[in-house]
Structure formats: C-alpha cells, structure tokens
Amino acid sequence: MTFPIYVIHYTANKKRKKFIDWQFQIEGIDDYQYIEEYDKEKVTYGHYRKYFNVTESEFKQRQPRYFPWGLHNLKEEEVSLCLKHKLALEKFLKTGESYCLIFEDDVILADNFLVKLNDYLSYIPQDWGIAFIGQAVDKRISKEELQTQKYWYL
C-alpha cells in the first residue's frame, strides 16, 4: 500500500513532531512529508487572498452557518491550518496517486494502524471523495449509532 502521507505541523511544536516520528516508526511508516509552511506567525491577508476570493473583512470572520453563535474573528492558527491543508492537497494532486492521507500533528495512531487502514479501505464505498478516519471538531459517531463491522458512516 503506497500513497502520499502528509502531516500538517506547526513548527514551534517540536514535541509533537518527535511524537509523530516515534509513532510512525513503530507503525512502519517511513515515507511521509511534513507541511510546515504558513505557520500562524507568518500568515498574512495576502497569503490567504492568494488562495481564496475573500475581502479583508471576510478574512477575519467565519460564516454563521457553521457557527450558530455567529461570526467571530478567525484565529491565526485557524487560517494557518486551512492554508496548510490546501498546500497538502495541492502537493497530492501533483502526484497522480488515487488518494493520500493527511494527518494533523496531534494524531494518535491506533496500534497496527496500517493493517486496520488497509482493512477499512476494503470496505470504503466506490463513490467516496473524502473519508475521515478519526474524530475531530466534535464530529463523532455516537455510541448508539456505532455498528459492529461498519467502518464508514455517510
């Protein structure tokens, strides 16, 4: 199983990078690339505008449809993370591969991760576009909805 693996990483967090390297070594993952451009201290409106068609005021706010409590100023790290994900996807598209993995630097891999991933991928729907293999931003499957031997929830 070969495909590009990218790790979104904030360069100031050296402990996380060491932890990622350690986990990947244990799991036999030795071919991966860190995405370290666009750290929060270096992101400007100009960087963001290069990729997204937004005004400066939009750059500083989010859409309320995602956040019922309304608009708020974007944190620098949120803009940084968005740009790092975009860069990882751009790099992936240049590879010609069918899919890739993008991790953030706070990932904790399950034991035997690649074996489990291979198994999970054998069950993935044919028409998939993006598959999330973890839990984040309160996007979790409730215990009541979990089913034995079901790997993908649409």
PDB file of N, CA and C in Angstrom, residues 34-107:
ATOM      1  N   TYR A  34       6.180  16.436   6.044  1.00  0.00           N
ATOM      2  CA  TYR A  34       5.602  17.465   6.900  1.00  0.00           C
ATOM      3  C   TYR A  34       5.227  18.676   6.062  1.00  0.00           C
ATOM      4  N   ILE A  35       4.082  19.253   6.370  1.00  0.00           N
ATOM      5  CA  ILE A  35       3.656  20.520   5.781  1.00  0.00           C
ATOM      6  C   ILE A  35       3.875  21.569   6.871  1.00  0.00           C
ATOM      7  N   GLU A  36       4.915  22.365   6.682  1.00  0.00           N
ATOM      8  CA  GLU A  36       5.297  23.323   7.727  1.00  0.00           C
ATOM      9  C   GLU A  36       5.234  24.779   7.253  1.00  0.00           C
ATOM     10  N   GLU A  37       4.890  24.991   6.004  1.00  0.00           N
ATOM     11  CA  GLU A  37       4.722  26.343   5.519  1.00  0.00           C
ATOM     12  C   GLU A  37       3.479  26.961   6.161  1.00  0.00           C
ATOM     13  N   TYR A  38       3.406  28.249   6.154  1.00  0.00           N
ATOM     14  CA  TYR A  38       2.245  29.001   6.639  1.00  0.00           C
ATOM     15  C   TYR A  38       2.020  28.882   8.146  1.00  0.00           C
ATOM     16  N   ASP A  39       3.067  28.833   8.945  1.00  0.00           N
ATOM     17  CA  ASP A  39       2.868  28.882  10.397  1.00  0.00           C
ATOM     18  C   ASP A  39       2.131  30.165  10.756  1.00  0.00           C
ATOM     19  N   LYS A  40       1.394  30.125  11.842  1.00  0.00           N
ATOM     20  CA  LYS A  40       0.490  31.224  12.186  1.00  0.00           C
ATOM     21  C   LYS A  40       1.187  32.579  12.288  1.00  0.00           C
ATOM     22  N   GLU A  41       2.437  32.595  12.681  1.00  0.00           N
ATOM     23  CA  GLU A  41       3.148  33.865  12.822  1.00  0.00           C
ATOM     24  C   GLU A  41       3.485  34.499  11.468  1.00  0.00           C
ATOM     25  N   LYS A  42       3.407  33.700  10.422  1.00  0.00           N
ATOM     26  CA  LYS A  42       3.820  34.174   9.099  1.00  0.00           C
ATOM     27  C   LYS A  42       2.654  34.365   8.121  1.00  0.00           C
ATOM     28  N   VAL A  43       1.443  34.022   8.536  1.00  0.00           N
ATOM     29  CA  VAL A  43       0.290  34.131   7.654  1.00  0.00           C
ATOM     30  C   VAL A  43      -0.225  35.566   7.643  1.00  0.00           C
ATOM     31  N   THR A  44      -0.441  36.086   6.443  1.00  0.00           N
ATOM     32  CA  THR A  44      -0.990  37.435   6.281  1.00  0.00           C
ATOM     33  C   THR A  44      -2.248  37.354   5.421  1.00  0.00           C
ATOM     34  N   TYR A  45      -2.957  38.443   5.350  1.00  0.00           N
ATOM     35  CA  TYR A  45      -4.117  38.510   4.458  1.00  0.00           C
ATOM     36  C   TYR A  45      -3.693  38.218   3.027  1.00  0.00           C
ATOM     37  N   GLY A  46      -2.522  38.674   2.642  1.00  0.00           N
ATOM     38  CA  GLY A  46      -2.022  38.422   1.288  1.00  0.00           C
ATOM     39  C   GLY A  46      -1.896  36.945   0.978  1.00  0.00           C
ATOM     40  N   HIS A  47      -1.412  36.155   1.929  1.00  0.00           N
ATOM     41  CA  HIS A  47      -1.337  34.697   1.731  1.00  0.00           C
ATOM     42  C   HIS A  47      -2.727  34.123   1.509  1.00  0.00           C
ATOM     43  N   TYR A  48      -3.647  34.506   2.361  1.00  0.00           N
ATOM     44  CA  TYR A  48      -4.995  33.963   2.296  1.00  0.00           C
ATOM     45  C   TYR A  48      -5.677  34.364   0.994  1.00  0.00           C
ATOM     46  N   ARG A  49      -5.525  35.615   0.608  1.00  0.00           N
ATOM     47  CA  ARG A  49      -6.168  36.124  -0.601  1.00  0.00           C
ATOM     48  C   ARG A  49      -5.643  35.412  -1.855  1.00  0.00           C
ATOM     49  N   LYS A  50      -4.401  34.960  -1.798  1.00  0.00           N
ATOM     50  CA  LYS A  50      -3.823  34.237  -2.924  1.00  0.00           C
ATOM     51  C   LYS A  50      -4.638  32.990  -3.268  1.00  0.00           C
ATOM     52  N   TYR A  51      -5.211  32.359  -2.263  1.00  0.00           N
ATOM     53  CA  TYR A  51      -5.927  31.098  -2.454  1.00  0.00           C
ATOM     54  C   TYR A  51      -7.440  31.224  -2.424  1.00  0.00           C
ATOM     55  N   PHE A  52      -7.941  32.244  -1.764  1.00  0.00           N
ATOM     56  CA  PHE A  52      -9.380  32.366  -1.570  1.00  0.00           C
ATOM     57  C   PHE A  52      -9.855  33.743  -2.000  1.00  0.00           C
ATOM     58  N   ASN A  53     -10.999  33.781  -2.629  1.00  0.00           N
ATOM     59  CA  ASN A  53     -11.563  35.038  -3.097  1.00  0.00           C
ATOM     60  C   ASN A  53     -12.378  35.677  -1.973  1.00  0.00           C
ATOM     61  N   VAL A  54     -11.705  36.364  -1.076  1.00  0.00           N
ATOM     62  CA  VAL A  54     -12.372  36.980   0.068  1.00  0.00           C
ATOM     63  C   VAL A  54     -11.856  38.398   0.269  1.00  0.00           C
ATOM     64  N   THR A  55     -12.703  39.199   0.882  1.00  0.00           N
ATOM     65  CA  THR A  55     -12.273  40.540   1.259  1.00  0.00           C
ATOM     66  C   THR A  55     -11.513  40.445   2.570  1.00  0.00           C
ATOM     67  N   GLU A  56     -10.865  41.525   2.943  1.00  0.00           N
ATOM     68  CA  GLU A  56     -10.124  41.507   4.203  1.00  0.00           C
ATOM     69  C   GLU A  56     -11.055  41.309   5.389  1.00  0.00           C
ATOM     70  N   SER A  57     -12.264  41.876   5.348  1.00  0.00           N
ATOM     71  CA  SER A  57     -13.195  41.687   6.466  1.00  0.00           C
ATOM     72  C   SER A  57     -13.677  40.237   6.525  1.00  0.00           C
ATOM     73  N   GLU A  58     -13.880  39.608   5.357  1.00  0.00           N
ATOM     74  CA  GLU A  58     -14.261  38.193   5.341  1.00  0.00           C
ATOM     75  C   GLU A  58     -13.129  37.317   5.862  1.00  0.00           C
ATOM     76  N   PHE A  59     -11.919  37.724   5.579  1.00  0.00           N
ATOM     77  CA  PHE A  59     -10.738  37.010   6.063  1.00  0.00           C
ATOM     78  C   PHE A  59     -10.741  36.929   7.588  1.00  0.00           C
ATOM     79  N   LYS A  60     -11.302  37.923   8.229  1.00  0.00           N
ATOM     80  CA  LYS A  60     -11.281  37.992   9.692  1.00  0.00           C
ATOM     81  C   LYS A  60     -12.522  37.376  10.330  1.00  0.00           C
ATOM     82  N   GLN A  61     -13.434  36.847   9.524  1.00  0.00           N
ATOM     83  CA  GLN A  61     -14.666  36.301  10.084  1.00  0.00           C
ATOM     84  C   GLN A  61     -15.000  34.946   9.478  1.00  0.00           C
ATOM     85  N   ARG A  62     -15.870  34.220  10.190  1.00  0.00           N
ATOM     86  CA  ARG A  62     -16.391  32.947   9.691  1.00  0.00           C
ATOM     87  C   ARG A  62     -17.859  33.095   9.359  1.00  0.00           C
ATOM     88  N   GLN A  63     -18.368  32.152   8.606  1.00  0.00           N
ATOM     89  CA  GLN A  63     -19.780  32.164   8.249  1.00  0.00           C
ATOM     90  C   GLN A  63     -20.612  31.613   9.406  1.00  0.00           C
ATOM     91  N   PRO A  64     -21.730  32.269   9.755  1.00  0.00           N
ATOM     92  CA  PRO A  64     -22.548  31.816  10.885  1.00  0.00           C
ATOM     93  C   PRO A  64     -23.220  30.471  10.668  1.00  0.00           C
ATOM     94  N   ARG A  65     -23.336  30.011   9.400  1.00  0.00           N
ATOM     95  CA  ARG A  65     -23.988  28.718   9.194  1.00  0.00           C
ATOM     96  C   ARG A  65     -23.194  27.584   9.834  1.00  0.00           C
ATOM     97  N   TYR A  66     -21.898  27.774   9.999  1.00  0.00           N
ATOM     98  CA  TYR A  66     -21.079  26.761  10.653  1.00  0.00           C
ATOM     99  C   TYR A  66     -21.028  26.960  12.159  1.00  0.00           C
ATOM    100  N   PHE A  67     -21.262  28.185  12.580  1.00  0.00           N
ATOM    101  CA  PHE A  67     -21.156  28.508  13.995  1.00  0.00           C
ATOM    102  C   PHE A  67     -22.413  29.241  14.425  1.00  0.00           C
ATOM    103  N   PRO A  68     -23.341  28.530  15.055  1.00  0.00           N
ATOM    104  CA  PRO A  68     -24.632  29.133  15.382  1.00  0.00           C
ATOM    105  C   PRO A  68     -24.528  30.348  16.301  1.00  0.00           C
ATOM    106  N   TRP A  69     -23.422  30.497  16.986  1.00  0.00           N
ATOM    107  CA  TRP A  69     -23.267  31.645  17.873  1.00  0.00           C
ATOM    108  C   TRP A  69     -22.827  32.894  17.119  1.00  0.00           C
ATOM    109  N   GLY A  70     -22.641  32.789  15.810  1.00  0.00           N
ATOM    110  CA  GLY A  70     -22.389  33.961  14.984  1.00  0.00           C
ATOM    111  C   GLY A  70     -20.958  34.091  14.524  1.00  0.00           C
ATOM    112  N   LEU A  71     -20.695  35.222  13.897  1.00  0.00           N
ATOM    113  CA  LEU A  71     -19.372  35.491  13.361  1.00  0.00           C
ATOM    114  C   LEU A  71     -18.384  35.804  14.471  1.00  0.00           C
ATOM    115  N   HIS A  72     -17.142  35.461  14.245  1.00  0.00           N
ATOM    116  CA  HIS A  72     -16.077  35.857  15.159  1.00  0.00           C
ATOM    117  C   HIS A  72     -14.772  35.946  14.384  1.00  0.00           C
ATOM    118  N   ASN A  73     -13.826  36.642  14.947  1.00  0.00           N
ATOM    119  CA  ASN A  73     -12.539  36.779  14.276  1.00  0.00           C
ATOM    120  C   ASN A  73     -11.849  35.434  14.184  1.00  0.00           C
ATOM    121  N   LEU A  74     -11.285  35.174  13.027  1.00  0.00           N
ATOM    122  CA  LEU A  74     -10.500  33.957  12.854  1.00  0.00           C
ATOM    123  C   LEU A  74      -9.222  34.042  13.670  1.00  0.00           C
ATOM    124  N   LYS A  75      -8.857  32.948  14.270  1.00  0.00           N
ATOM    125  CA  LYS A  75      -7.570  32.878  14.954  1.00  0.00           C
ATOM    126  C   LYS A  75      -6.492  32.647  13.905  1.00  0.00           C
ATOM    127  N   GLU A  76      -5.322  33.155  14.170  1.00  0.00           N
ATOM    128  CA  GLU A  76      -4.222  32.981  13.219  1.00  0.00           C
ATOM    129  C   GLU A  76      -3.958  31.511  12.937  1.00  0.00           C
ATOM    130  N   GLU A  77      -4.062  30.673  13.963  1.00  0.00           N
ATOM    131  CA  GLU A  77      -3.787  29.252  13.764  1.00  0.00           C
ATOM    132  C   GLU A  77      -4.853  28.581  12.893  1.00  0.00           C
ATOM    133  N   GLU A  78      -6.076  29.092  12.888  1.00  0.00           N
ATOM    134  CA  GLU A  78      -7.113  28.534  12.025  1.00  0.00           C
ATOM    135  C   GLU A  78      -6.828  28.835  10.553  1.00  0.00           C
ATOM    136  N   VAL A  79      -6.398  30.054  10.277  1.00  0.00           N
ATOM    137  CA  VAL A  79      -6.022  30.410   8.911  1.00  0.00           C
ATOM    138  C   VAL A  79      -4.811  29.582   8.490  1.00  0.00           C
ATOM    139  N   SER A  80      -3.847  29.461   9.376  1.00  0.00           N
ATOM    140  CA  SER A  80      -2.645  28.669   9.101  1.00  0.00           C
ATOM    141  C   SER A  80      -3.017  27.228   8.747  1.00  0.00           C
ATOM    142  N   LEU A  81      -3.865  26.635   9.556  1.00  0.00           N
ATOM    143  CA  LEU A  81      -4.273  25.248   9.344  1.00  0.00           C
ATOM    144  C   LEU A  81      -4.972  25.075   7.997  1.00  0.00           C
ATOM    145  N   CYS A  82      -5.832  25.994   7.660  1.00  0.00           N
ATOM    146  CA  CYS A  82      -6.541  25.949   6.378  1.00  0.00           C
ATOM    147  C   CYS A  82      -5.547  25.981   5.223  1.00  0.00           C
ATOM    148  N   LEU A  83      -4.596  26.898   5.284  1.00  0.00           N
ATOM    149  CA  LEU A  83      -3.617  27.013   4.207  1.00  0.00           C
ATOM    150  C   LEU A  83      -2.709  25.788   4.130  1.00  0.00           C
ATOM    151  N   LYS A  84      -2.367  25.220   5.264  1.00  0.00           N
ATOM    152  CA  LYS A  84      -1.529  24.013   5.267  1.00  0.00           C
ATOM    153  C   LYS A  84      -2.271  22.830   4.632  1.00  0.00           C
ATOM    154  N   HIS A  85      -3.570  22.697   4.932  1.00  0.00           N
ATOM    155  CA  HIS A  85      -4.353  21.629   4.306  1.00  0.00           C
ATOM    156  C   HIS A  85      -4.439  21.841   2.797  1.00  0.00           C
ATOM    157  N   LYS A  86      -4.636  23.063   2.391  1.00  0.00           N
ATOM    158  CA  LYS A  86      -4.703  23.361   0.953  1.00  0.00           C
ATOM    159  C   LYS A  86      -3.380  23.013   0.281  1.00  0.00           C
ATOM    160  N   LEU A  87      -2.276  23.349   0.916  1.00  0.00           N
ATOM    161  CA  LEU A  87      -0.963  23.029   0.358  1.00  0.00           C
ATOM    162  C   LEU A  87      -0.770  21.510   0.259  1.00  0.00           C
ATOM    163  N   ALA A  88      -1.184  20.779   1.275  1.00  0.00           N
ATOM    164  CA  ALA A  88      -1.072  19.313   1.231  1.00  0.00           C
ATOM    165  C   ALA A  88      -1.882  18.755   0.057  1.00  0.00           C
ATOM    166  N   LEU A  89      -3.075  19.268  -0.145  1.00  0.00           N
ATOM    167  CA  LEU A  89      -3.904  18.796  -1.264  1.00  0.00           C
ATOM    168  C   LEU A  89      -3.278  19.153  -2.606  1.00  0.00           C
ATOM    169  N   GLU A  90      -2.704  20.342  -2.711  1.00  0.00           N
ATOM    170  CA  GLU A  90      -2.021  20.715  -3.959  1.00  0.00           C
ATOM    171  C   GLU A  90      -0.852  19.773  -4.246  1.00  0.00           C
ATOM    172  N   LYS A  91      -0.071  19.461  -3.221  1.00  0.00           N
ATOM    173  CA  LYS A  91       1.051  18.540  -3.402  1.00  0.00           C
ATOM    174  C   LYS A  91       0.544  17.168  -3.832  1.00  0.00           C
ATOM    175  N   PHE A  92      -0.522  16.708  -3.201  1.00  0.00           N
ATOM    176  CA  PHE A  92      -1.107  15.418  -3.538  1.00  0.00           C
ATOM    177  C   PHE A  92      -1.557  15.381  -4.997  1.00  0.00           C
ATOM    178  N   LEU A  93      -2.238  16.416  -5.451  1.00  0.00           N
ATOM    179  CA  LEU A  93      -2.758  16.430  -6.821  1.00  0.00           C
ATOM    180  C   LEU A  93      -1.648  16.332  -7.859  1.00  0.00           C
ATOM    181  N   LYS A  94      -0.458  16.759  -7.515  1.00  0.00           N
ATOM    182  CA  LYS A  94       0.673  16.674  -8.441  1.00  0.00           C
ATOM    183  C   LYS A  94       1.250  15.259  -8.516  1.00  0.00           C
ATOM    184  N   THR A  95       0.892  14.381  -7.587  1.00  0.00           N
ATOM    185  CA  THR A  95       1.480  13.043  -7.544  1.00  0.00           C
ATOM    186  C   THR A  95       0.863  12.073  -8.536  1.00  0.00           C
ATOM    187  N   GLY A  96      -0.384  12.286  -8.919  1.00  0.00           N
ATOM    188  CA  GLY A  96      -1.075  11.342  -9.786  1.00  0.00           C
ATOM    189  C   GLY A  96      -1.625  10.131  -9.050  1.00  0.00           C
ATOM    190  N   GLU A  97      -1.437  10.078  -7.751  1.00  0.00           N
ATOM    191  CA  GLU A  97      -1.964   8.959  -6.955  1.00  0.00           C
ATOM    192  C   GLU A  97      -3.478   9.085  -6.804  1.00  0.00           C
ATOM    193  N   SER A  98      -4.131   7.982  -6.443  1.00  0.00           N
ATOM    194  CA  SER A  98      -5.584   7.977  -6.294  1.00  0.00           C
ATOM    195  C   SER A  98      -6.043   8.581  -4.971  1.00  0.00           C
ATOM    196  N   TYR A  99      -5.241   8.431  -3.950  1.00  0.00           N
ATOM    197  CA  TYR A  99      -5.609   9.004  -2.658  1.00  0.00           C
ATOM    198  C   TYR A  99      -4.368   9.242  -1.815  1.00  0.00           C
ATOM    199  N   CYS A 100      -4.570   9.970  -0.740  1.00  0.00           N
ATOM    200  CA  CYS A 100      -3.480  10.261   0.195  1.00  0.00           C
ATOM    201  C   CYS A 100      -4.045  10.278   1.607  1.00  0.00           C
ATOM    202  N   LEU A 101      -3.154  10.355   2.566  1.00  0.00           N
ATOM    203  CA  LEU A 101      -3.539  10.562   3.963  1.00  0.00           C
ATOM    204  C   LEU A 101      -3.011  11.922   4.387  1.00  0.00           C
ATOM    205  N   ILE A 102      -3.850  12.673   5.070  1.00  0.00           N
ATOM    206  CA  ILE A 102      -3.414  13.938   5.659  1.00  0.00           C
ATOM    207  C   ILE A 102      -3.711  13.861   7.144  1.00  0.00           C
ATOM    208  N   PHE A 103      -2.659  13.948   7.932  1.00  0.00           N
ATOM    209  CA  PHE A 103      -2.787  13.955   9.383  1.00  0.00           C
ATOM    210  C   PHE A 103      -2.486  15.345   9.910  1.00  0.00           C
ATOM    211  N   GLU A 104      -3.066  15.672  11.034  1.00  0.00           N
ATOM    212  CA  GLU A 104      -2.615  16.833  11.779  1.00  0.00           C
ATOM    213  C   GLU A 104      -1.660  16.334  12.845  1.00  0.00           C
ATOM    214  N   ASP A 105      -0.832  17.224  13.364  1.00  0.00           N
ATOM    215  CA  ASP A 105       0.260  16.778  14.230  1.00  0.00           C
ATOM    216  C   ASP A 105      -0.160  16.362  15.637  1.00  0.00           C
ATOM    217  N   ASP A 106      -1.465  16.344  15.906  1.00  0.00           N
ATOM    218  CA  ASP A 106      -1.929  15.821  17.186  1.00  0.00           C
ATOM    219  C   ASP A 106      -2.546  14.428  17.035  1.00  0.00           C
ATOM    220  N   VAL A 107      -2.317  13.801  15.890  1.00  0.00           N
ATOM    221  CA  VAL A 107      -2.862  12.473  15.635  1.00  0.00           C
ATOM    222  C   VAL A 107      -2.258  11.453  16.603  1.00  0.00           C
TER     223      VAL A 107
END
